[in-house]
Tab-separated table of C-alpha atoms and ligand atoms in Angstrom:
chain	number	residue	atom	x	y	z
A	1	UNK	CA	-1.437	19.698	5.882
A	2	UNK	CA	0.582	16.665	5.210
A	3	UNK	CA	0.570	14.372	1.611
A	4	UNK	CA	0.817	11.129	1.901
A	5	UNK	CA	1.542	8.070	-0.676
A	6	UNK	CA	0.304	4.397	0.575
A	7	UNK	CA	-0.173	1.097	-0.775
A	8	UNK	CA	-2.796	-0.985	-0.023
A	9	UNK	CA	-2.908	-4.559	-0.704
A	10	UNK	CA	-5.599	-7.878	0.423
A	11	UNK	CA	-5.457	-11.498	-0.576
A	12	UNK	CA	-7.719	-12.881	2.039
A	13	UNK	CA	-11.848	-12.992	1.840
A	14	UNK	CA	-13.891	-10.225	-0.561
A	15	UNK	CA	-10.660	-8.711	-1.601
A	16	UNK	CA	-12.146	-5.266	-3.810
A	17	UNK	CA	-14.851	-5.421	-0.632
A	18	UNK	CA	-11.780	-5.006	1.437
A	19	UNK	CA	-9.625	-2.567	-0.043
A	20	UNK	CA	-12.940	-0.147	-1.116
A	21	UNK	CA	-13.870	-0.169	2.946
A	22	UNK	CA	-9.931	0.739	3.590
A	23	UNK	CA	-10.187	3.358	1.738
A	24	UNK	CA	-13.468	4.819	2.830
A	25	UNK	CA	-11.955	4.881	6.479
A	26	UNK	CA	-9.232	6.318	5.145
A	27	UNK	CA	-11.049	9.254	4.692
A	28	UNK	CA	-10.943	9.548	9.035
A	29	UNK	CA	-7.776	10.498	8.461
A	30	UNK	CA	-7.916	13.598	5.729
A	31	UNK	CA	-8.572	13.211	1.799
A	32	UNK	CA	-8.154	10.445	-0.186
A	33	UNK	CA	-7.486	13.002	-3.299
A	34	UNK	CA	-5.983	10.111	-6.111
A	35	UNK	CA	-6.142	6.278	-6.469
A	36	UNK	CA	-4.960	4.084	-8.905
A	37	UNK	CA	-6.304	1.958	-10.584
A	38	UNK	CA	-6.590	-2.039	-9.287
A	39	UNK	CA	-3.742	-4.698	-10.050
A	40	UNK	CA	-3.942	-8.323	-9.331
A	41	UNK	CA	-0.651	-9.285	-8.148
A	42	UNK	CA	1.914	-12.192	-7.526
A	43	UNK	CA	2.467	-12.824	-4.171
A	44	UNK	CA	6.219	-11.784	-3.202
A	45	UNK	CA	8.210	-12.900	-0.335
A	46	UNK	CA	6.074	-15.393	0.878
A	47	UNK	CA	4.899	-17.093	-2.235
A	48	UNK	CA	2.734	-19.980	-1.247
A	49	UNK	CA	-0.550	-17.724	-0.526
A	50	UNK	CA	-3.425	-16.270	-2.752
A	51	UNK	CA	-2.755	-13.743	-4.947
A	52	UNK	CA	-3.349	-10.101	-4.101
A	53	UNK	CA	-5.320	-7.421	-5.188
A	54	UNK	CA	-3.032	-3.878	-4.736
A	55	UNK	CA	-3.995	-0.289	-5.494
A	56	UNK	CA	-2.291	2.996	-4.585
A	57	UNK	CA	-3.903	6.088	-2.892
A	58	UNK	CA	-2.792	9.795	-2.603
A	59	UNK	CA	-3.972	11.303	1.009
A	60	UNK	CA	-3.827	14.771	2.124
A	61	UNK	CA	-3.525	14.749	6.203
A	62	UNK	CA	-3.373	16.803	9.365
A	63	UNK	CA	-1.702	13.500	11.164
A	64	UNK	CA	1.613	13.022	11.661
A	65	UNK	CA	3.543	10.260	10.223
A	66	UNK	CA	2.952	8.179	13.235
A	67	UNK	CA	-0.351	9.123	13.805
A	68	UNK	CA	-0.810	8.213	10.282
A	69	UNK	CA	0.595	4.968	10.944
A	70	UNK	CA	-1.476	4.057	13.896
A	71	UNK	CA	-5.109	4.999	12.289
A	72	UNK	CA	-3.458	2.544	9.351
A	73	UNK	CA	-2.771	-0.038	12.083
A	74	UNK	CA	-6.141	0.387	13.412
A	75	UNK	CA	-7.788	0.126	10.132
A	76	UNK	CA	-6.017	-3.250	9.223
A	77	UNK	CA	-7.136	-4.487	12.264
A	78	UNK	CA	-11.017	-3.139	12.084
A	79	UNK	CA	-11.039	-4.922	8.795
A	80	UNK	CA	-10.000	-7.827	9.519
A	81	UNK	CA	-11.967	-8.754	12.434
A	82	UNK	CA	-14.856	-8.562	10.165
A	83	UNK	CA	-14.588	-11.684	8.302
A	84	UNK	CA	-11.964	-13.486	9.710
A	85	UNK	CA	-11.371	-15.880	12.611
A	86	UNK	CA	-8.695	-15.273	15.412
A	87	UNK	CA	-4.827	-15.696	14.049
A	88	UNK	CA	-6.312	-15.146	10.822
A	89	UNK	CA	-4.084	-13.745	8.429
A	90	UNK	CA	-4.833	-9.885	7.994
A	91	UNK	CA	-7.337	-9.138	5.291
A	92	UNK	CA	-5.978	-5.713	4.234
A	93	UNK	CA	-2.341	-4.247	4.738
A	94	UNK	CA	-1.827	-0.593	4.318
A	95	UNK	CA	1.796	0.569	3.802
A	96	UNK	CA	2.706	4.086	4.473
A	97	UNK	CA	5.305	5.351	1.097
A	98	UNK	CA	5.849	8.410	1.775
A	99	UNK	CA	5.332	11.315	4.024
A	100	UNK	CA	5.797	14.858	2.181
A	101	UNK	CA	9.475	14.501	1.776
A	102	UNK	CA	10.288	13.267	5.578
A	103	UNK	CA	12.859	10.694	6.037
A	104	UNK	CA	12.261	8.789	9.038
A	105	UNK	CA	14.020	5.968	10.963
A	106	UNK	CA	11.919	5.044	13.795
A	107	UNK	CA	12.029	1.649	15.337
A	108	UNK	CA	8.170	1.024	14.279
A	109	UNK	CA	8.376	3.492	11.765
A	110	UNK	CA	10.350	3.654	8.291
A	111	UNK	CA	10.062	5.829	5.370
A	112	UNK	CA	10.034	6.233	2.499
A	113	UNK	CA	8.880	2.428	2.634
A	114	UNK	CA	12.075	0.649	2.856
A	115	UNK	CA	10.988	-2.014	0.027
A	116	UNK	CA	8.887	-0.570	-2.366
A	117	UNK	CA	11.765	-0.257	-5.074
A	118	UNK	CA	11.997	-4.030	-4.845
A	119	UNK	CA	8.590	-4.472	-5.347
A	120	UNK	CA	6.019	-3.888	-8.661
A	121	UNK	CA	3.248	-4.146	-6.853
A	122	UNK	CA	4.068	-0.868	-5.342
A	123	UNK	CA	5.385	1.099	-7.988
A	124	UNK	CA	3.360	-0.152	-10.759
A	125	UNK	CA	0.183	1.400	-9.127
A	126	UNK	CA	2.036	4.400	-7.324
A	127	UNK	CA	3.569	5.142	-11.024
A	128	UNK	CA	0.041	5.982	-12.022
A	129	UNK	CA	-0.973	8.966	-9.430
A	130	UNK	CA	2.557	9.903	-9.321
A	131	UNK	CA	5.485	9.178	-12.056
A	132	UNK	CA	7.271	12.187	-11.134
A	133	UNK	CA	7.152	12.015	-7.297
A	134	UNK	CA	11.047	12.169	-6.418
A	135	UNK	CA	12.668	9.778	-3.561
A	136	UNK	CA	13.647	12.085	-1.278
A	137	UNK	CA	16.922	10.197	-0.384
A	138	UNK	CA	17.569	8.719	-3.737
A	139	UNK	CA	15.983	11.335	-5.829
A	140	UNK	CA	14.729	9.133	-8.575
A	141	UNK	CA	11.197	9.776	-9.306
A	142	UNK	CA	8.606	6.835	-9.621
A	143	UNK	CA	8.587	6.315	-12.976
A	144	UNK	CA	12.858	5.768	-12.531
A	145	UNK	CA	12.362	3.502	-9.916
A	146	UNK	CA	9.839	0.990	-11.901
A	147	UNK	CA	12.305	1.355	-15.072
A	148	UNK	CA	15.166	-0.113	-12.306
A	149	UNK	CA	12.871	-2.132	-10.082
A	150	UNK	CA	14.122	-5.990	-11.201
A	151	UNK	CA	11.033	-7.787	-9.723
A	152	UNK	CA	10.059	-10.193	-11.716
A	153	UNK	CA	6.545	-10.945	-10.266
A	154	UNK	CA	3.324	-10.724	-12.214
A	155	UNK	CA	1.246	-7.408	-11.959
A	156	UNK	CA	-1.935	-7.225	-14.445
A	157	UNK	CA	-4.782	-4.876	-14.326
A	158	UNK	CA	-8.007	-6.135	-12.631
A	159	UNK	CA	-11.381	-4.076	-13.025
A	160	UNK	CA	-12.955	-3.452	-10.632
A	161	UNK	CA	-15.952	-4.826	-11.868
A	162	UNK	CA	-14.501	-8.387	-11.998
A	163	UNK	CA	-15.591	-11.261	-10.326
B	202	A4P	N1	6.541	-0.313	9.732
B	202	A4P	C1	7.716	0.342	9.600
B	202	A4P	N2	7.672	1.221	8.590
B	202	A4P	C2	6.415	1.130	8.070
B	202	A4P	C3	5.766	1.813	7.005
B	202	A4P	N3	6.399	2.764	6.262
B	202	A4P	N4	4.473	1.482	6.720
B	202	A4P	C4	6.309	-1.338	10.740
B	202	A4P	C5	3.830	0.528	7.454
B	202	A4P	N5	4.403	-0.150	8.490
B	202	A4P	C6	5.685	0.154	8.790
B	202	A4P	O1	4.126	-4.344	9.399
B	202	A4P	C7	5.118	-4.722	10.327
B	202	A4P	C8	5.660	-3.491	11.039
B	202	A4P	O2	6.212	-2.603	10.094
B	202	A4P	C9	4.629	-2.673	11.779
B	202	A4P	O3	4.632	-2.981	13.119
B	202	A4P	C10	5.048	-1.215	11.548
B	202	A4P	O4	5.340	-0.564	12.775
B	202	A4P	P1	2.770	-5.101	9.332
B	202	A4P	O5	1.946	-4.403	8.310
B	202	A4P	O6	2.245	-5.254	10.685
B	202	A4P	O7	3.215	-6.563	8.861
B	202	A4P	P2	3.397	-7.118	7.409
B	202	A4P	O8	2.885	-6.155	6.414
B	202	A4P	O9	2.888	-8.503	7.362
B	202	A4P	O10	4.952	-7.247	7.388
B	202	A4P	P3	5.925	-6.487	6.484
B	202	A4P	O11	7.296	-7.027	6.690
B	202	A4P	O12	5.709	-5.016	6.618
B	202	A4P	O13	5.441	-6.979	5.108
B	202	A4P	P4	5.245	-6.050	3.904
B	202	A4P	O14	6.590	-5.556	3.523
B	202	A4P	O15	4.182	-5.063	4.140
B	202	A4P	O16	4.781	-7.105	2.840
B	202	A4P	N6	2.886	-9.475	-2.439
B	202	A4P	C11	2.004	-8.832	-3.222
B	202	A4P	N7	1.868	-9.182	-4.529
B	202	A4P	N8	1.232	-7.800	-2.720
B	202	A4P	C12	1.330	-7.396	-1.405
B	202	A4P	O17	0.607	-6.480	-0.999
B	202	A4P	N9	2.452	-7.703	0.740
B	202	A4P	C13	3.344	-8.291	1.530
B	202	A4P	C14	3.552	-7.773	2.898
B	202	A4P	C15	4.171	-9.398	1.031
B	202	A4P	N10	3.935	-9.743	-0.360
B	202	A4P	C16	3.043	-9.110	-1.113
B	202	A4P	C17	2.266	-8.050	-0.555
B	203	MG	MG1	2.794	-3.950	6.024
């Protein structure tokens, strides 16, 4: 058995609709065994788009990584034939963290997620279900990386009870 750290994130359509039906087909894939809480988010890299909603989720897996990473792939794409239209942007986007403490460099494959230390909508959530989870290459735990993480982008709790 394999644990697992992703990120899931959705700015397009019912966007708690989307992330809650991630995560229940997540559980296709092993145990969804901790999630954060929600966070309404800034949109980074791209900026001119909706804001996101972003959550965190601890899953305990027989996969491996890349196995992992296709049922992910498959899920994104499930969901977001749902509601949207063809070339629509994807309604949910599931990030693979971490993978016990594997380091891997695959061309379709990279972890620990190469970006998540640049990024608060990441760690703010991750920092939640696991402050002390170490880096495996960097060794800094979570709650390290968010004190060093210089993103400046807005993350704010959402319930999930919110319209
Ligand atoms: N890939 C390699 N490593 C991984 C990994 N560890 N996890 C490859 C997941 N995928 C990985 O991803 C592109 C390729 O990355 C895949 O083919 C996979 O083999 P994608 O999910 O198809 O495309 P994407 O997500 O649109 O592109 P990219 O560059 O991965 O974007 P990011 O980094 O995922 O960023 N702002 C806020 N506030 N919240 C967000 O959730 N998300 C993004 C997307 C940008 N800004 C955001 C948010
Ligand atoms: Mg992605």
């Amino acid at each position: 058995m394999h644990i697992a750290y992703l990120s899931a994130g959705s700015n397009l359509g019912d966007r708690r609709h989307n992330l809650k039906s991630a995560l229940k087909r997540m559980d296709g894939a092993g145990t969804v065994r901790a999630t954060s809480s929600l966070f309404e988010t800034e949109p980074v890299g791209l900026r001119d788009q909706p804001w996101f909603l972003n959550l965190a989720f601890e899953l305990a897996t027989g996969l491996p990584a890349e196995g992992l990473l296709r049922f992910c792939q498959t899920t994104e794409v499930r969901l977001g034939r749902i509601r949207t239209f063809r070339n629509a942007p994807r309604t949910v986007d599931l990030d693979l963290l971490f993978f016990d403490d594997d380091v891997i460099n695959e061309p379709d494959l990279t972890v620990p997620h190469p970006r998540m230390g640049q990024r608060r909508f990441v760690l703010v959530p991750l920092a939640e279900i696991a402050p002390g989870l170490r880096h495996p290459v960097s060794k800094l735990t979570i709650r390290e990386m968010l004190q060093r993480c210089e993103d400046p982008s807005e993350v704010r709790p959402y319930d999930w009870a919110d319209g």
